[in-house]
Structure formats: C-alpha cells, structure tokens
C-alpha cells in the first residue's frame, strides 16, 4: 500500500486562486531548465495523429439513447483491437503509449550524450543504457540479490525478523506489510508513519479465499509460479514444490486476516494512531521499537497501526510458523520482487504469471518499454523534468488555469443551490470548496536527486539504489511538516488525482492532450473531456471518502446527521445503478467499491456541463459542427475519453480490485441521470440511457 491518492484513473490539486497566479508568473523554462549542455530530442518520429473525438468514428446504426457507448465507441474499438503487449486499449492507454514514445526519444538522447556526472541527463541516460544491456543483465544472474538472500539465510530465529524487516524496508524492499509516511489524518500539516496490511502476491484477498473458477485457477498458477522461481534460483523440483505450497499457506493466512477493498474505503479503518509502547504491546512478538531503530528512524511518539486483525495474525505467525517457512517466504518475495530486473528466465516467469495469467496479456512489451517502466518507478519526477522541457507547451498551463477557474465557479453555484442540504452543512461544503488547491502540468519546485548514484554498470543495482533512495526520502518525512508543493504523480503520467489530506486536485502534463484537452478544439469537447475530469477530481472532495475530510484536510465530520443520511441514501442509489451493469455474463460491476469514482463522475459531468453553459453565455449561437450540437459533442467526448476494450482477465481483475468502474460504464453512467443528455439526443422515458423518477440520481 502506498500513500493514498485518488487517481481518475484521474485526479487534480492546489490552493486555487493563489497557485494559479503564481504559476502564470513563472515561466516554464525557469522550473524545467536542466544544466548545460542541453538535451536535443527529435520527436518527429513520434506519432502525431491526435486521438481525438471524430464524427466519422460514430456508429450511426446504433441508437444513442439505447447504447451510447456503442454509438460513440464501438466502431473505433472494432478497428483498433487490444495490442498484444497490452491488456486494455482505448483513449487512456493510447495516450499512455504516446507518452512512452516521447519518453523513449528522451531516454535514447540522454543515453547517447555526454553529461556532467550527477545531472538528470546522466542518471536517465545511464539507467536506460544499463537496462538495455541484456547481455550484462544475463551474465549477472542472481548476483544482484545474493546479499539479500544471504541475509535471509543467516536468520537464526523468528525473533531476528523485526530487525531484518527494518533493514529490508530501509533498503526499499518492503515485503510484509504496507509502511509509508503521509499526512496525519488528524493533523494534516504533519507527516506520520503508517503501517497497514500487506504481503499478498495475488491482487486481492478474494483470490485466496473465494470459490470462483478464475480465482481457483489463479491459486493453482501461483503455486506453479513460486515453484518455478525457486527452481530458477537453484532448488530441486521436489523442494521447490514443497516451498511453493508453504508460500501459498503463508499468504493465505495473511489473506484471511486482511480486510477487503470495500472495507478499506472507510478512512477510519486505515487509521489507528498508537503510541510506540502500545504498538509493542499489541504485537508481543514483533518489536516496533526494534523495527524503527533498524529503519534508522527516530522512535516516533505515535504512528498509525491500522488493520489490527492483520497484525494480530502476523504476530501469531511469528510465534507458530517455523523459521524455515518464514525464510522460504522472504526468499520468494526477494526473488519475485527483483525478477523484472534479473535475467530473461526470471523476467519471463514474472510476465507469464502476473501479466499473462492474471491479466490476459499476450506478449511482453518490447525491452525499451519495460526499462522505461522501471525508470518511471525509480525516478519518475526526475525523468519528468526532462519530459516537460520537451513535451509540454507553457500555454497549455494558462488555458487549464482558466478552465479550472470556470469549473470552480460552477461547483460553487451548485453547492449554493443544493435543495437537499441544510444551510449549516452547505456553509462547511463551501468552506471546503474555497480551499481546493489545483496543480497543473508539473511541480513548481522539483524534487532533488542528489545522492542517488546511477551508473551503466548494473541495471538491478540502479533499481535497488533508487528504491533505497526513495524509501529514505519518505522516511525522512516522518514527524516533519507536510510539503504542500510536492506531487504524487509524475508529469509524464496520463492520469490525475485528488488528495484528501491536502484538498488538492492535480493534473500532470501528459493528460493535457486530446481527447481530454485541445487548445484548438471547440469548448464542448474540452468541457466534456478535461472539464469533466477537473470536475471529477473536485468532486472527490465530496465523495463517500473525501466528504469525511474537512477544508484543512483533517478527518472530521462536518455534516449534520440529517444531511449525511440524505447523502448516503442518494449514494446507495448510485451504487445500485452501477451494480446493475453486467461486464461479462453473470459478472456485475461492484457499485459500492466504485462509489467514490461514480459520485465524482456524476458530479464532475454535471459541473462541467454547467461550466460549458456559462462559457457560452447568453445568446449563444450553436456552430453545429459536423451536424452535432455543442451539447451532443460535450457528451460524445465524455464517452470518447472512456473508450476502452479489455482482455477478459483484465476486466475481471479490475472489477475485483476496483475502485474504477470499467470505462464502458463510466461512458454511460453519469449522463443517464441527466435531463440535458436526454434532451440533447431526443431520448424518451423508457430508453436505456434515461433514468427517471425514483431511479434518477442527483447528489451534487
Ligand atoms: Zn477518481
């Protein structure tokens, strides 16, 4: 588990007016300027055809009022099947692919040049070159992780485990439970440490416990995967098989004591501040005092020890699971975690289980894409500094600030006009509204990377050095004030997020492209795309989770009981709506798991539509582009943004793991509640795209 952001697959942040002014004054070059000599990148080879809404993609044989997703997206999806090296294809993945191509050109240019030691160009270039050197990686074998395996083998009793885990976590190898620094839910100005459940290799606890055919198959495949890795690392077949069963048994115990994703939606279940002595008493076999000392972190006054049932079981396992089984599990996790950076046999085993079996991906992506994935994980924001300098026009930022401002005003009007909410709660909602912080494009202040050594000598060594560096960066935050300028996503990420503890909405550079955003497009497309995304991120502040945090980002109840009850009743109706969507025969969306996202989509599109009307103003004359009105184009671009096809396995996984409803339902869910949509397309009561009477959901 990592610090919690609410990605959109999108999100956004910042103190609105102030940040907008500051950003407008700061020229992009100041923030992005790398040291001389300058990186020259040729982006002419990168596909420039925009993935934008086009009327010719519409399938006019399908009725918009019956199957809006089919009307907008089926033709394109039929002509553009999921590529073999992916598990989804559509607007988001295609933009992701383009971002990767741009990154590839940058990484190649960095690798080909001569740069001052320690510069970002040197680090990126050497990381990429080391990752592409397959012969050296093959020759290194298991050597990069042998020291870790030796430390595991040297454990003499389970009482050694707290110190071992502390050292492993400090080196960036977090294995058993989630551990991270984040703003205190009770005091959002200060970072504290959080520990919570973890340790599962399969995507969710249900995979271990539920009697479903695909889960049962995943369990069989997992045991085979563990045995294969153990053999690759030197065990004979019989030993490897026995060890694989031990790993499965170990994780099944953890799974049984874990909370499901749905239960974890409640922030109160992710937060449990305790004094260090209390924590030590809660897990008599695991000394948190020793763990923090091994992390080389000053002993905290308090930290959050959530998911108590999990830690109770973990503690019991320290007493009753033999040391040898612990060592087997730790050894498996060390090898499995490093497999993507080891030789081809390890990498292939990793791909075959996690991507092919669990997600239905047919082919491994090309080497350069895999290395860029690792580079993004290792130093995404540093790499992003080079990306922004090459690929983000400064004028996009100004245009976005204007859009965010319009969306803010529309949300204010809606909050003021809510018929179901008391004036008392409304005043608090408006207070929260007034403290939104938007962040657009890239950070005003870039993170420092001094102290991270990257060389061409060893790919796995670079990855491990970055893991340790990033972990130390996070550990250093514990007990310190929260840095509000920090970003939780790199600029080259096609996504956005909301962070409740900072009440911020954040839009990385890479999402500010068609079909989301196009400085040359008509308003309808921009409001139906990025406008609705901006609204979506804002509304996360008022969804089932965000509404439990106040204007200062502290977990607090600012609602009257009566208003809260009304909100929950409307939310339950929305959950029911999505739970009625059948993704595969017999497999329905989990409307409760996706509730926050769906509240955000419903409110986001509503607010964006209002903002479009405000932008058009009185006496607006509709230009009727390609025979379609602005209202129609607004909704058609919303559906274009969510255009997507899945492999069957990936679709099943997304429904289990959540929280996002699959895109084909996001493309239709919100507007089926909106009279403006029905009017735009001439839909009538009884049409599939029209929810009316008691079924119609209005929240924000
Ligand atoms: Zn979201």
XYZ file of C-alpha atoms and ligand atoms in Angstrom, residues 6-8 10 536-537 540 597 660, ligand 1:
10
model
C -7.465 9.201 -5.682
C -6.443 8.766 -9.293
C -9.064 9.227 -12.035
C -7.838 10.703 -12.856
C -14.359 14.681 -11.216
C -11.289 15.467 -9.139
C -13.654 13.518 -4.896
C -15.427 7.302 -8.598
C -12.823 2.365 -11.010
Zn -11.262 9.435 -9.409
